[in-house]
Coordinates of C-alpha atoms in Angstrom, one line a residue:
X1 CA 26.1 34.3 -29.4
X2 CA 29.6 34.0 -28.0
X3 CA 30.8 32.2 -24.7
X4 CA 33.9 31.9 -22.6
X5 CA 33.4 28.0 -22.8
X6 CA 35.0 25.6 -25.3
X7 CA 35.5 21.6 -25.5
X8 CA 38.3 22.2 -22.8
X9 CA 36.6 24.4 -20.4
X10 CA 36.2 22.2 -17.0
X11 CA 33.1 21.9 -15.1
X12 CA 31.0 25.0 -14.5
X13 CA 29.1 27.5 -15.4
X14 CA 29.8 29.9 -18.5
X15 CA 28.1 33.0 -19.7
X16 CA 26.3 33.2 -22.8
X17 CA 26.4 36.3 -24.4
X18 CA 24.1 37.7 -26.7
X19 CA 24.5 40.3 -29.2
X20 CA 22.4 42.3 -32.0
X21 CA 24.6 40.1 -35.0
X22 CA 22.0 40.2 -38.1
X23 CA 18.8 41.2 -35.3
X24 CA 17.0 43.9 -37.3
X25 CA 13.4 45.7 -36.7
X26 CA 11.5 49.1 -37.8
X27 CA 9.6 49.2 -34.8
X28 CA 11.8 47.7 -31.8
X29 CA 15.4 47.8 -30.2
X30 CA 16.5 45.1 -28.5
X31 CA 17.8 44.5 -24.8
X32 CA 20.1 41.8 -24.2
X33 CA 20.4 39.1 -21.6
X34 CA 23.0 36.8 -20.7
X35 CA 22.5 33.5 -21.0
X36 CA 24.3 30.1 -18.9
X37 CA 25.9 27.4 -20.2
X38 CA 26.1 24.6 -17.7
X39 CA 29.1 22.2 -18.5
X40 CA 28.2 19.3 -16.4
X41 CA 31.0 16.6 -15.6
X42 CA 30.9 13.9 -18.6
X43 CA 30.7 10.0 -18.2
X44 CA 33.7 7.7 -17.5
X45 CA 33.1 4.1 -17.7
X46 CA 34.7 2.1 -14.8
X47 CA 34.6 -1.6 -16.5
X48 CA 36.2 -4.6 -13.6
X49 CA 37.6 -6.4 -15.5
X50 CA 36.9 -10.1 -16.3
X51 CA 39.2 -12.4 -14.1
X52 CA 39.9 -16.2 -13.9
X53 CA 41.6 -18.7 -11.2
X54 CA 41.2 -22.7 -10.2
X55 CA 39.4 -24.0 -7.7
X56 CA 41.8 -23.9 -4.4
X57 CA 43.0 -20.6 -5.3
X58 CA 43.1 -17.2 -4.1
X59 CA 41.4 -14.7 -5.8
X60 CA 43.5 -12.9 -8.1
X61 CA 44.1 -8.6 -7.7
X62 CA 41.3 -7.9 -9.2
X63 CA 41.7 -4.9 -12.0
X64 CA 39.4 -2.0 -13.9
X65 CA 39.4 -0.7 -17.3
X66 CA 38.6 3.1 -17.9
X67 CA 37.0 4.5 -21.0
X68 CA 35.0 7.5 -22.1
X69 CA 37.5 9.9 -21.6
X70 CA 38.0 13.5 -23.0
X71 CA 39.8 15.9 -25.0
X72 CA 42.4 13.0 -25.4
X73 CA 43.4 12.7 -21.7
X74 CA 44.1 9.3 -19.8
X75 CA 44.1 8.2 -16.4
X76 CA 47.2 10.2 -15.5
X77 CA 46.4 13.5 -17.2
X78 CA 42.2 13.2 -16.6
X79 CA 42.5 14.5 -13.2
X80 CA 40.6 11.0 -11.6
X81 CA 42.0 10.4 -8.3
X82 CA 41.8 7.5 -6.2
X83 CA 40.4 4.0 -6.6
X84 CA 37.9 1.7 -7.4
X85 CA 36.6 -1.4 -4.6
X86 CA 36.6 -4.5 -6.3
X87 CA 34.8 -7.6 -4.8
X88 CA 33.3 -11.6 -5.2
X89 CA 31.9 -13.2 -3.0
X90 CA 34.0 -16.4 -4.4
X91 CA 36.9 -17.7 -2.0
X92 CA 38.8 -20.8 -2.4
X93 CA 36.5 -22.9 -1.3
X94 CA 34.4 -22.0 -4.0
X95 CA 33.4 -24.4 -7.0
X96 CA 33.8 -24.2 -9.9
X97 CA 31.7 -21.8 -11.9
X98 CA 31.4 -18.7 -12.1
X99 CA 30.8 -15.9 -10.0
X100 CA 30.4 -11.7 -9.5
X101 CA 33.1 -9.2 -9.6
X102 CA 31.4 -5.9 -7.9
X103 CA 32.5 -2.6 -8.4
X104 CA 32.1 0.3 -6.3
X105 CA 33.4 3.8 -6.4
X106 CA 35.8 3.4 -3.3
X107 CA 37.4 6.4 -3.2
X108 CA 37.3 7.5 -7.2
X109 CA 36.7 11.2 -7.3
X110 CA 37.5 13.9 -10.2
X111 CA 36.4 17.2 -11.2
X112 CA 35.4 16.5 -14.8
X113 CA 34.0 13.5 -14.3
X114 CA 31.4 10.9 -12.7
X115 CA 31.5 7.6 -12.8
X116 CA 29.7 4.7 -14.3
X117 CA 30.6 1.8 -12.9
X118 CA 30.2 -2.0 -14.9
X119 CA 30.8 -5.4 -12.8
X120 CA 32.1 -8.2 -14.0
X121 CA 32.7 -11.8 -13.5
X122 CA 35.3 -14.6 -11.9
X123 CA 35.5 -17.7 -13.6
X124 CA 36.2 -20.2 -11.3
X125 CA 38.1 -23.2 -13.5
X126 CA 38.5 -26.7 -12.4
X127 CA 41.8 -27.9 -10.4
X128 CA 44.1 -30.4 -12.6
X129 CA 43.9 -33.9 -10.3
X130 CA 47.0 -36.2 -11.7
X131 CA 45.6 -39.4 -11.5
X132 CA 48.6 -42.4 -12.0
X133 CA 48.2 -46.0 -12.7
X134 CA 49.5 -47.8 -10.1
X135 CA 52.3 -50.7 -11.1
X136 CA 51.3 -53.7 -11.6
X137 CA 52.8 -57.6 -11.9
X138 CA 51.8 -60.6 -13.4
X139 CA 53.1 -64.1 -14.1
X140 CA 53.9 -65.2 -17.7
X141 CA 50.9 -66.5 -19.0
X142 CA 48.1 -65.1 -16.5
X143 CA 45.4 -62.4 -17.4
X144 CA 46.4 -59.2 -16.6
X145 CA 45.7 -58.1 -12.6
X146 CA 42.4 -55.0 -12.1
X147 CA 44.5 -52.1 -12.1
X148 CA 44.0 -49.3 -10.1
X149 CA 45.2 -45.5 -10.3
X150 CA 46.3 -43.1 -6.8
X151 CA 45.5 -39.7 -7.0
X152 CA 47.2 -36.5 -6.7
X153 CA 46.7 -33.1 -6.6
X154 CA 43.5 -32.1 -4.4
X155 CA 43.1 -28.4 -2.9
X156 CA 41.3 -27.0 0.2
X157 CA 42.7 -30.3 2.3
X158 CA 40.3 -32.5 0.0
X159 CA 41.3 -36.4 -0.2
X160 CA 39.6 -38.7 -3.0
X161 CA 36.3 -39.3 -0.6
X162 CA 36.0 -35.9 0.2
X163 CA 36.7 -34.6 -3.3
X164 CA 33.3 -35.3 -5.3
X165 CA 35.1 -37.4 -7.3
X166 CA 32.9 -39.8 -9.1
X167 CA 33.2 -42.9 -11.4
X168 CA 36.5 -45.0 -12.2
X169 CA 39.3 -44.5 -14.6
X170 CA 39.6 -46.7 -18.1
X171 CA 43.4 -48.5 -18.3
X172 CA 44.9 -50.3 -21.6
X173 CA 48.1 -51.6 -21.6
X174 CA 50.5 -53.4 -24.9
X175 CA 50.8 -56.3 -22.7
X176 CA 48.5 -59.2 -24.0
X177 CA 48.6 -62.9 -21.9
X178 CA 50.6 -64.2 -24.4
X179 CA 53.4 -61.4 -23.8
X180 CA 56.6 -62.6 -22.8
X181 CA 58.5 -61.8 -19.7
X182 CA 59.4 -58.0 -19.3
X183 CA 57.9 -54.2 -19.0
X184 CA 54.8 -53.0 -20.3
X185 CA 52.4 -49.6 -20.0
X186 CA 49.6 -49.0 -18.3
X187 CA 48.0 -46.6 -19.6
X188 CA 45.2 -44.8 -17.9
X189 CA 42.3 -43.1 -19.3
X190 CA 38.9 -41.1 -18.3
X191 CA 37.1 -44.1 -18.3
X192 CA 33.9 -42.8 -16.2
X193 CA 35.3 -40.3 -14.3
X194 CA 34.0 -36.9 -13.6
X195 CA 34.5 -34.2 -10.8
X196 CA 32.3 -31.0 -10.1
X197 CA 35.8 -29.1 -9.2
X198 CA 38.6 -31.4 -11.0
X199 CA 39.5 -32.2 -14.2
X200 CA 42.4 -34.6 -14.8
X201 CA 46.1 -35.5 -16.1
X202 CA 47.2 -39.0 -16.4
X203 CA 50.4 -40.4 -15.9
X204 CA 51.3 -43.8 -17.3
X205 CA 52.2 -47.1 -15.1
X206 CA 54.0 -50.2 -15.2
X207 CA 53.0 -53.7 -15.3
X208 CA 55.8 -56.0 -15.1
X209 CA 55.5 -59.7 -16.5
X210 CA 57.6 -62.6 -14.8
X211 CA 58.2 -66.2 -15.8
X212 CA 55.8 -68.3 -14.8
X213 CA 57.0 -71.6 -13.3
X214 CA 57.6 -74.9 -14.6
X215 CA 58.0 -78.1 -12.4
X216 CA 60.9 -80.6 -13.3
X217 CA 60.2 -84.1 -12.3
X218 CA 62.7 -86.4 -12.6
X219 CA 61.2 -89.6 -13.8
X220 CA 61.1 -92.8 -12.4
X221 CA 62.8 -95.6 -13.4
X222 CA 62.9 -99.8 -12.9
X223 CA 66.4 -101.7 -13.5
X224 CA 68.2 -104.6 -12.1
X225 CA 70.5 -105.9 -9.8
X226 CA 73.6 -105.5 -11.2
X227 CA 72.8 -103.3 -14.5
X228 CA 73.9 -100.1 -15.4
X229 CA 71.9 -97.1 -14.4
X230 CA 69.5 -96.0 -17.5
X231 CA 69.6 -92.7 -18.9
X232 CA 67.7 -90.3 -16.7
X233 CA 64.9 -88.6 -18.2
X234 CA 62.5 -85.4 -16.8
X235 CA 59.1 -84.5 -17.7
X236 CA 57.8 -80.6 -17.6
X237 CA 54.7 -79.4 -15.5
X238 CA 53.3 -76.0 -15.7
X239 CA 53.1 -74.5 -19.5
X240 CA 51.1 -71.9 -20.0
X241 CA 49.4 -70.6 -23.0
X242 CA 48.7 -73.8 -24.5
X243 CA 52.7 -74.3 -25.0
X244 CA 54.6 -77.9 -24.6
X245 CA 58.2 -78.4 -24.4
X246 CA 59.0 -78.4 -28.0
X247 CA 56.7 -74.8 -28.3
X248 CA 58.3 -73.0 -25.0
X249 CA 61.7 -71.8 -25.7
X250 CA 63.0 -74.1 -23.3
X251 CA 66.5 -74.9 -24.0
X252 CA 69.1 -77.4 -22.8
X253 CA 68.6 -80.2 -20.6
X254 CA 68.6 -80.5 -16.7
X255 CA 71.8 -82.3 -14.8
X256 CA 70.4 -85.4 -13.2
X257 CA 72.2 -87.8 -10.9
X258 CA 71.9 -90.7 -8.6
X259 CA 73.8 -91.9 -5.4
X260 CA 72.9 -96.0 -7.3
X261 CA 75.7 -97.7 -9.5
X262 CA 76.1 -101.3 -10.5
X263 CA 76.6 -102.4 -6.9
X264 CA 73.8 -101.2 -5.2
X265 CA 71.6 -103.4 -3.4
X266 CA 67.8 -103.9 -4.0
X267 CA 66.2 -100.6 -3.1

């Protein structure tokens, strides 16, 4: 049998041609009839391809992969025309997850092939919400202030009550009560937090320590009419953390006067 047709040979149909080759009988000749070979178009795979984005965001140009082609052709040299639609039903108003990439035929067309066309999917991620410990102050000696956090980064117009949002962040900080006056980290953390649509990205804070005060009292005194003044003496109100005078750090000695001298009356 012979034919016109090879692996090449586009779409259509080709004769097949019989002849007597090693055919022998003693008691019959033989008539031949033509055959047909039907080369029908062959199979390329239209695959959308898989696509991600964060919630708030447009969908990105969504993209196909081609395989099953022929004789070593391509895209360029299969003779496929035109284009594949690709659609989701995700917009950015759509959660996190993950959703459908459809594909239809659009306006595809070639003469050696037909199409079979595989969908895909979108996955939706979360959006990154920044969330910042707010500075904070104390006084030397006090228990550290509840910190709090402010939030940035929402999408689709969201604010933290309309954001699903859930739970409250965890904070440490290197300060302890018994640090001394100056600038420490807050430090936030997940804590309990958790978000259908977000996930989240800390940023550190501040919590400054100032010095706590301490009253100086002069001290009261009794002398005569007529004697020198006595030597002035304070005392010291307000230590914290279990410290006294002698423990504090305090150093030098406050200037004390009086408007009384030798001369002054009772009073």
């Amino acid at each position: 049998f012979t034919t016109t047709a090879n692996a090449v040979s586009p779409v259509g149909d080709y004769s097949i041609i019989p002849q007597v080759g090693t055919l022998a009988s003693a008691n019959y000749e033989f008539s031949f009839v033509n055959g047909k070979l039907k080369v029908d178009k062959a199979v390329l795979t239209v695959t959308a391809d898989s696509a991600s984005r964060l919630y708030g965001q447009s969908n990105p140009a969504f993209t196909a992969t081609y395989s099953g082609y022929k004789n070593g052709e391509d895209l360029s040299t299969s003779g496929v025309t035109g284009a594949p639609i690709l659609t989701t039903n995700a917009n950015p108003l759509s959660g996190a997850g993950t959703y459908n990439i459809t594909i239809e035929s659009g306006s595809l067309d070639a003469f050696n092939y037909r199409f079979n066309l595989v969908n895909s999917n979108l996955n939706v991620g979360k959006a990154v919400v920044t969330v910042k410990a707010n500075n904070a102050n104390r006084v030397y000696g006090q228990a550290d202030p509840a910190f709090t956090a402010s939030y940035q980064g929402f999408v689709n117009g969201e604010s933290y009550a309309s954001s699903g949002i859930v739970g409250v962040p965890g904070y440490t900080t290197d300060a302890t009560q018994f640090s001394g006056v100056g600038t420490y980290t807050i430090t936030p953390s997940t804590g309990t937090l958790s978000a259908a649509n977000y996930t989240f990205d800390y940023s550190t804070g501040s919590l400054s320590i100032t010095k706590a005060v301490v009253s100086v009292t002069a001290e009261d005194y009794i002398r005569y009419y007529g004697d020198p003044n006595p030597v002035l003496t304070a005392a010291y109100e307000g230590f914290a953390n279990g410290e006294s005078f002698a423990t504090s750090g305090i150093s030098g000695t406050p200037a004390m006067s009086t408007t009384t001298d030798a001369f002054s009356g009772v009073g």
